[in-house]
Short mmCIF file of C-alpha atoms and ligand atoms in Angstrom, two decimals:
data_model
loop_
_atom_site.label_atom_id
_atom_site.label_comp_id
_atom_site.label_asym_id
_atom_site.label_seq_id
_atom_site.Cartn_x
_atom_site.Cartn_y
_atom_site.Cartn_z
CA UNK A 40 200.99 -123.29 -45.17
CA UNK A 41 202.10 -125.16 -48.50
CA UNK A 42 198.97 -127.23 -50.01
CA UNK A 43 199.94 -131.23 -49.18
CA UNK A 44 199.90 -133.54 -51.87
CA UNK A 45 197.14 -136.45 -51.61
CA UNK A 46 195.88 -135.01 -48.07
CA UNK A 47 193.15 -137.34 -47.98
CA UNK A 48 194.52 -140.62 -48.79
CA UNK A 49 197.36 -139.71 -46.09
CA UNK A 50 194.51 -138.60 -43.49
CA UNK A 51 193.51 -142.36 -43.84
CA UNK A 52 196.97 -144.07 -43.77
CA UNK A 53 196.77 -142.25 -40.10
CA UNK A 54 193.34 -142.57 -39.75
CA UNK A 55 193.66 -144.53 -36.02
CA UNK A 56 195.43 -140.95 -34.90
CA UNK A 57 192.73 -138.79 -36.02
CA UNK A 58 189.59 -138.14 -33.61
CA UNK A 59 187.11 -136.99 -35.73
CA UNK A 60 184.21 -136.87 -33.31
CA UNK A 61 185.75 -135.30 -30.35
CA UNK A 62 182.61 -134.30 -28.60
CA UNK A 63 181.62 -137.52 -28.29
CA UNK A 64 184.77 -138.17 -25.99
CA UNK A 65 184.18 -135.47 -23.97
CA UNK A 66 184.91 -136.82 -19.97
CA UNK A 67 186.06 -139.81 -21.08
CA UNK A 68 189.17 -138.56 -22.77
CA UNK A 69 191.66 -139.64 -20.44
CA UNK A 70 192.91 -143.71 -19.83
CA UNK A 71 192.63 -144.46 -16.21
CA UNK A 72 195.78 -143.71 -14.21
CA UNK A 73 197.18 -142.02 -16.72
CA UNK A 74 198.01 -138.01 -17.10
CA UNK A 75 196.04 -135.96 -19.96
CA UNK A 76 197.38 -132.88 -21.65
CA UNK A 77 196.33 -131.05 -24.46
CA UNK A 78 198.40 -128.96 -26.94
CA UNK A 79 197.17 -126.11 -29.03
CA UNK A 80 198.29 -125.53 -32.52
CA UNK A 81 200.56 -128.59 -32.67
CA UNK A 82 201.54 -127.83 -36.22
CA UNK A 83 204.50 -130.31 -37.57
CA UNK A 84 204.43 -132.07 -34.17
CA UNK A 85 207.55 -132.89 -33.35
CA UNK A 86 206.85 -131.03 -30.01
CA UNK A 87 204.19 -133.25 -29.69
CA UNK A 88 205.55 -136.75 -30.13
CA UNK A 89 208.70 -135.70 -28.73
CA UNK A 90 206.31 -135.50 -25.48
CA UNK A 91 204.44 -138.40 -25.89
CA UNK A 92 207.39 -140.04 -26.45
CA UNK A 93 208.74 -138.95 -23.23
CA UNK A 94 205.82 -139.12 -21.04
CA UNK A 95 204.31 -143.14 -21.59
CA UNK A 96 202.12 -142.49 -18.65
CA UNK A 97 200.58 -139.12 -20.20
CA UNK A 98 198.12 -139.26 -23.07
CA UNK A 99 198.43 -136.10 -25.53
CA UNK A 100 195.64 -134.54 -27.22
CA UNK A 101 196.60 -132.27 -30.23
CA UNK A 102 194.34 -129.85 -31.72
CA UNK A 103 195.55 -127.83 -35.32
CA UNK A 104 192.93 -125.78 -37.56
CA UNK A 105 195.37 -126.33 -40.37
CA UNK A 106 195.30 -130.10 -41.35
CA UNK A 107 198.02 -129.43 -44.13
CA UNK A 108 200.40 -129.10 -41.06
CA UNK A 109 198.98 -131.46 -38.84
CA UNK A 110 199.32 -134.42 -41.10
CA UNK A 111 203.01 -134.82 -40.65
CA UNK A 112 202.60 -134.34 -37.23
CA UNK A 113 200.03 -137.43 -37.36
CA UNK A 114 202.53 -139.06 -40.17
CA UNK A 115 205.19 -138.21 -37.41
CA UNK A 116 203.08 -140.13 -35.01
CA UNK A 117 202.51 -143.15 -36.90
CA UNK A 118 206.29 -143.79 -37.79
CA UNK A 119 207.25 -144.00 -33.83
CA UNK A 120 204.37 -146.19 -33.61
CA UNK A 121 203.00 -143.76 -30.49
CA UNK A 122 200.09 -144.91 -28.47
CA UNK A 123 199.58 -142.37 -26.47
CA UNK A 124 198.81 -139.46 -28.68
CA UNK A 125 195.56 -138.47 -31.04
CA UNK A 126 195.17 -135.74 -32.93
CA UNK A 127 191.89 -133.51 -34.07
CA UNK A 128 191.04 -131.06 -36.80
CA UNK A 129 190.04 -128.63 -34.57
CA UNK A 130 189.45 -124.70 -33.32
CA UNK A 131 190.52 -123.83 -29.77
CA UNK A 132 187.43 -121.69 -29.68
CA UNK A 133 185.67 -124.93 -29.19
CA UNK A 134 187.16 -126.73 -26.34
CA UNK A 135 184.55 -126.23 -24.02
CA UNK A 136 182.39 -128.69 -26.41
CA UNK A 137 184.69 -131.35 -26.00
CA UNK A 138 186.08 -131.16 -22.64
CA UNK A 139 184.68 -131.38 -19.41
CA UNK A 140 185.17 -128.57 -16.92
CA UNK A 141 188.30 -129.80 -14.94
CA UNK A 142 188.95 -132.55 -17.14
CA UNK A 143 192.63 -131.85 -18.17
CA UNK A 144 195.96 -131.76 -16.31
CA UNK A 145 197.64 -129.17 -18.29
CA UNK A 146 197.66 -127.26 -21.88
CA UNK A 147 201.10 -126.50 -23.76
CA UNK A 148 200.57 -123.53 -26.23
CA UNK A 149 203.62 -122.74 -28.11
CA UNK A 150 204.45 -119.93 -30.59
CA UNK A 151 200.88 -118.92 -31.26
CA UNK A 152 200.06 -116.25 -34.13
CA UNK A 153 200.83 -113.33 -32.34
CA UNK A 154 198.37 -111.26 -33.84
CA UNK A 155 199.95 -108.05 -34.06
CA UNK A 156 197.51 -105.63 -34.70
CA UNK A 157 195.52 -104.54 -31.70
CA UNK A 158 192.25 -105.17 -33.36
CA UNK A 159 193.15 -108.97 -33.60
CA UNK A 160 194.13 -109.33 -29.70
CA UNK A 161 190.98 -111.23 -29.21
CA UNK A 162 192.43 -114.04 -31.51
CA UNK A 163 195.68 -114.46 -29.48
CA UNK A 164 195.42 -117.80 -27.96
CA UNK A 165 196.64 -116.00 -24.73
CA UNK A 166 193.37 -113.84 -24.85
CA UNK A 167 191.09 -113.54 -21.84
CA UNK A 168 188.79 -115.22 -23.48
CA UNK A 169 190.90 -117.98 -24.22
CA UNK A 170 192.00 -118.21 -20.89
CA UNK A 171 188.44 -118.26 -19.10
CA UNK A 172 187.94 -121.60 -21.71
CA UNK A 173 191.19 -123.37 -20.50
CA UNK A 174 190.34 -122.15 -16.50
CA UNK A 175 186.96 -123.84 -17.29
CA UNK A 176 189.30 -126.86 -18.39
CA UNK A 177 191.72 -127.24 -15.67
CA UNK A 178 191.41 -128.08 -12.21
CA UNK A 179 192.65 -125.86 -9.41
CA UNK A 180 196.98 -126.68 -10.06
CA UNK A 181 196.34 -127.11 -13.40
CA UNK A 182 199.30 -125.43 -16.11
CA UNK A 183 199.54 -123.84 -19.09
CA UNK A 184 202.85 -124.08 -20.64
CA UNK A 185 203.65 -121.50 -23.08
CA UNK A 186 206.47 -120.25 -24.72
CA UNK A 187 207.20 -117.69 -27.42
CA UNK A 188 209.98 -115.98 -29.59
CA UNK A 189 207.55 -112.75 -29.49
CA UNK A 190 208.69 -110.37 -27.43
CA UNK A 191 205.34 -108.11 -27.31
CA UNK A 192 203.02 -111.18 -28.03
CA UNK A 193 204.99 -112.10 -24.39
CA UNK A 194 204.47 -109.11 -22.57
CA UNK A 195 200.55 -109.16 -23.04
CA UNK A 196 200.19 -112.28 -22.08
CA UNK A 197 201.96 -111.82 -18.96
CA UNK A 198 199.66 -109.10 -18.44
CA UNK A 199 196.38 -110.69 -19.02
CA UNK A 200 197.07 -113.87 -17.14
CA UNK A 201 197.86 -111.60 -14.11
CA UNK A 202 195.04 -109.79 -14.56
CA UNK A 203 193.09 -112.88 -15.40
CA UNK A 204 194.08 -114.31 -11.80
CA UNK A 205 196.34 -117.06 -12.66
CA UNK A 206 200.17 -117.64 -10.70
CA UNK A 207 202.80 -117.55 -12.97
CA UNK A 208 205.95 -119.36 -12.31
CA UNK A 209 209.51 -120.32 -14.35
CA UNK A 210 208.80 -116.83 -15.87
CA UNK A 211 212.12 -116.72 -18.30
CA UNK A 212 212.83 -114.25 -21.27
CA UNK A 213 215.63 -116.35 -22.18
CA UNK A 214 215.26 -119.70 -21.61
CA UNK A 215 217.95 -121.08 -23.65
CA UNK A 216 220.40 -118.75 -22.18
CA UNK A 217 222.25 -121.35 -20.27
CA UNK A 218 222.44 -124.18 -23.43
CA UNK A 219 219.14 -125.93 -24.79
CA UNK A 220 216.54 -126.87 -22.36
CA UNK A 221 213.53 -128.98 -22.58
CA UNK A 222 211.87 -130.16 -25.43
CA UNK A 223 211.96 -127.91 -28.50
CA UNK A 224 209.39 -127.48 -31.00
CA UNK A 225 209.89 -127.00 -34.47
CA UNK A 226 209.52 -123.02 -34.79
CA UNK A 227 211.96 -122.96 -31.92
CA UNK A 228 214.79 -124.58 -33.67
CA UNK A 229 213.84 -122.23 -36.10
CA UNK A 230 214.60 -119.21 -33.87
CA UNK A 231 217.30 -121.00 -32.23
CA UNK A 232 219.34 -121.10 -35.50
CA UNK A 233 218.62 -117.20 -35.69
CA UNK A 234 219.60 -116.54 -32.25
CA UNK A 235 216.07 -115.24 -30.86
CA UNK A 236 215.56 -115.54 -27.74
CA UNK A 237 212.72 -117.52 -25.99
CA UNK A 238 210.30 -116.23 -24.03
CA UNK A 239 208.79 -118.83 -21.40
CA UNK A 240 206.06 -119.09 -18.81
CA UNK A 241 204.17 -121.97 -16.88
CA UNK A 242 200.70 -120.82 -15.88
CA UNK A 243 199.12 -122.00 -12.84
CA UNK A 244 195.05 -122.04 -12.29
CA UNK A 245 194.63 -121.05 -8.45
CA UNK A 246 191.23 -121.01 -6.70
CA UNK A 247 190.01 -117.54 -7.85
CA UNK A 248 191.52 -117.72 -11.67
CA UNK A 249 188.46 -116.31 -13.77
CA UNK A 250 186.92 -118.75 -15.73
CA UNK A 251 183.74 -118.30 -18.42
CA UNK A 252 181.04 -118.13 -15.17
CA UNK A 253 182.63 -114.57 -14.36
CA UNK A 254 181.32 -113.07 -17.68
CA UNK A 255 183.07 -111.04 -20.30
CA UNK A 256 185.57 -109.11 -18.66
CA UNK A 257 185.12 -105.60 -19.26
CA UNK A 258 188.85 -105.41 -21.04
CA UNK A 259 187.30 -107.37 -23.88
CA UNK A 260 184.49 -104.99 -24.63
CA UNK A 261 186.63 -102.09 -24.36
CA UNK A 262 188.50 -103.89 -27.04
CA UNK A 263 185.73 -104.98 -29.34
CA UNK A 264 184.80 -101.21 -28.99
CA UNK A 265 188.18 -99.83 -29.96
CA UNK A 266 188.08 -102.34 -32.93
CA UNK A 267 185.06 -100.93 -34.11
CA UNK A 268 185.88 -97.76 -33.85
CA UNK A 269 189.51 -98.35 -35.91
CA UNK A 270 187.42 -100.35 -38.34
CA UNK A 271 185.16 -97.45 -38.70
CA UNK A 272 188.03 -95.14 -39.34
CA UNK A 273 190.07 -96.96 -41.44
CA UNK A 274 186.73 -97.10 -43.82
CA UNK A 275 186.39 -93.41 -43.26
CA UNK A 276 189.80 -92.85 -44.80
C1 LIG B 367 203.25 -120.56 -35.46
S1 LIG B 367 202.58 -122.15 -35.53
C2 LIG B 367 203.47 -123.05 -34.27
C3 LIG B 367 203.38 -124.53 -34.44
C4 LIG B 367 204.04 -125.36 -33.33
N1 LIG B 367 203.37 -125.17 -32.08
C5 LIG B 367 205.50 -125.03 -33.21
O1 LIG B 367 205.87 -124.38 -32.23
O2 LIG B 367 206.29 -125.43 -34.08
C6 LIG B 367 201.00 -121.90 -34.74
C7 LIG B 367 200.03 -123.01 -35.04
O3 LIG B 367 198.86 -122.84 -34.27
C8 LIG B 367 197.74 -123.13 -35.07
N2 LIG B 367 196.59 -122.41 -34.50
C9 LIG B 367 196.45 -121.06 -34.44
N3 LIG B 367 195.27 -120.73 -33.86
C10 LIG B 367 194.65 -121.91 -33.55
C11 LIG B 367 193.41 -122.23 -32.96
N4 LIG B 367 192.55 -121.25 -32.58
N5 LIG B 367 193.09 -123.52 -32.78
C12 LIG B 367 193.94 -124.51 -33.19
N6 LIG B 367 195.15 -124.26 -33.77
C13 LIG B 367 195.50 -122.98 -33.95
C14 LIG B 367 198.13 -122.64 -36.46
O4 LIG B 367 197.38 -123.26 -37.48
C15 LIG B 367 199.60 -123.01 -36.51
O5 LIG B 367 199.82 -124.29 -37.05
#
């Protein structure tokens, strides 16, 4: 991501869009009546006030770890003049510090890295351990909405929210295959323009979806094992 000119003095301009102590909102994050929803790696945001935009009676939380992005998003924000949408500097490794269990409605996660190399699976934001954070999150019927131009990156996940418990529904590998549907982000015009197809899913937490209580799921320490190992090797070589 390109270094922004004058970062700071623009943080400031859209200071009244930028939560900068999140935990201190944690349970009281959503206005009464109203739907919350979080997004995850919001980058440029114009996913996210797209959706703000078209949901008045939903508030939007957006998290980005890369505030050279997320300031047009915020910037992005502040021209439509939303109210209903706040942004935060912030890791999704965290959320369980600023959430309360059950405290969202649902979580839109699109075009994550997809971490290619098996070693890096645990950073996927589609990782088991990611997931048992966002069950922890979401009440029983609560979604995650995620969609991807990675085919692989796709696959996994599929794999590791079934294993993880979760229902999966609207499961499409194509999802523009029948003209343009839904709200696009901006890396999906991206692959639109190139002709990639998009992969989509909508999650759904049931009543026995694992969540952080049910420990580290053996998977994951197979994995940290096999990393080691590689790690090991490739320094052998
Ligand atoms: C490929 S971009 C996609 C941006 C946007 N969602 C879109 O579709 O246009 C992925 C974004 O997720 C952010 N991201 C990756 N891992 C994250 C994490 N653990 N917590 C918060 N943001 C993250 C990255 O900084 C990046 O801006």
């Amino acid at each position: 991501m390109r270094k922004r000119h004058n970062l700071e003095p623009r943080m400031e301009r859209c200071k009244d869009y930028l939560v900068t102590d999140p935990a201190a909102r944690k349970g009281t994050w959503r206005q009464p009546g109203t739907g919350l929803w979080l997004e995850i790696g919001c980058g440029k945001g114009s996913f996210t006030c797209a959706v703000a935009e078209a949901k008045p009676d939903c508030s939007l939380v957006a998290i980005e770890k890369v505030p050279d992005a997320m300031i047009l998003a915020m910037e992005r924000a502040s021209r439509a003049g939303l109210k209903n949408v706040c942004f935060l500097d912030y890791d999704a490794a965290g959320l369980r510090e600023i959430f309360e269990p059950g405290e969202l409605d649902g979580i839109y996660i699109n075009f994550c890295d997809p971490w290619p190399k098996s070693r890096d699976a645990k950073f996927r934001l589609t990782a088991p351990a990611f997931l048992r954070i966002y069950a922890d999150l979401l009440p029983v019927g609560g979604e995650i909405r995620f969609k991807t131009d990675n085919g692989p990156l796709f696959e996994w996940s599929v794999e590791q929210f079934l294993q993880e418990g979760w229902t999966l529904r609207e499961l499409t590998r194509d999802l523009h295959a029948g003209g343009v549907t839904g709200i696009l982000t901006d890396y999906e015009r991206r692959f639109l323009g190139e002709g990639v197809p998009i992969k989509r899913l909508v999650a759904v937490r049931g009543e026995n979806t694992l969540d952080h209580r049910a420990g580290e799921p053996p998977r994951l320490r197979n994995a940290a094992l096999a990393d080691a190992r590689a790690n090991q090797k490739e320094k052998q070589e």
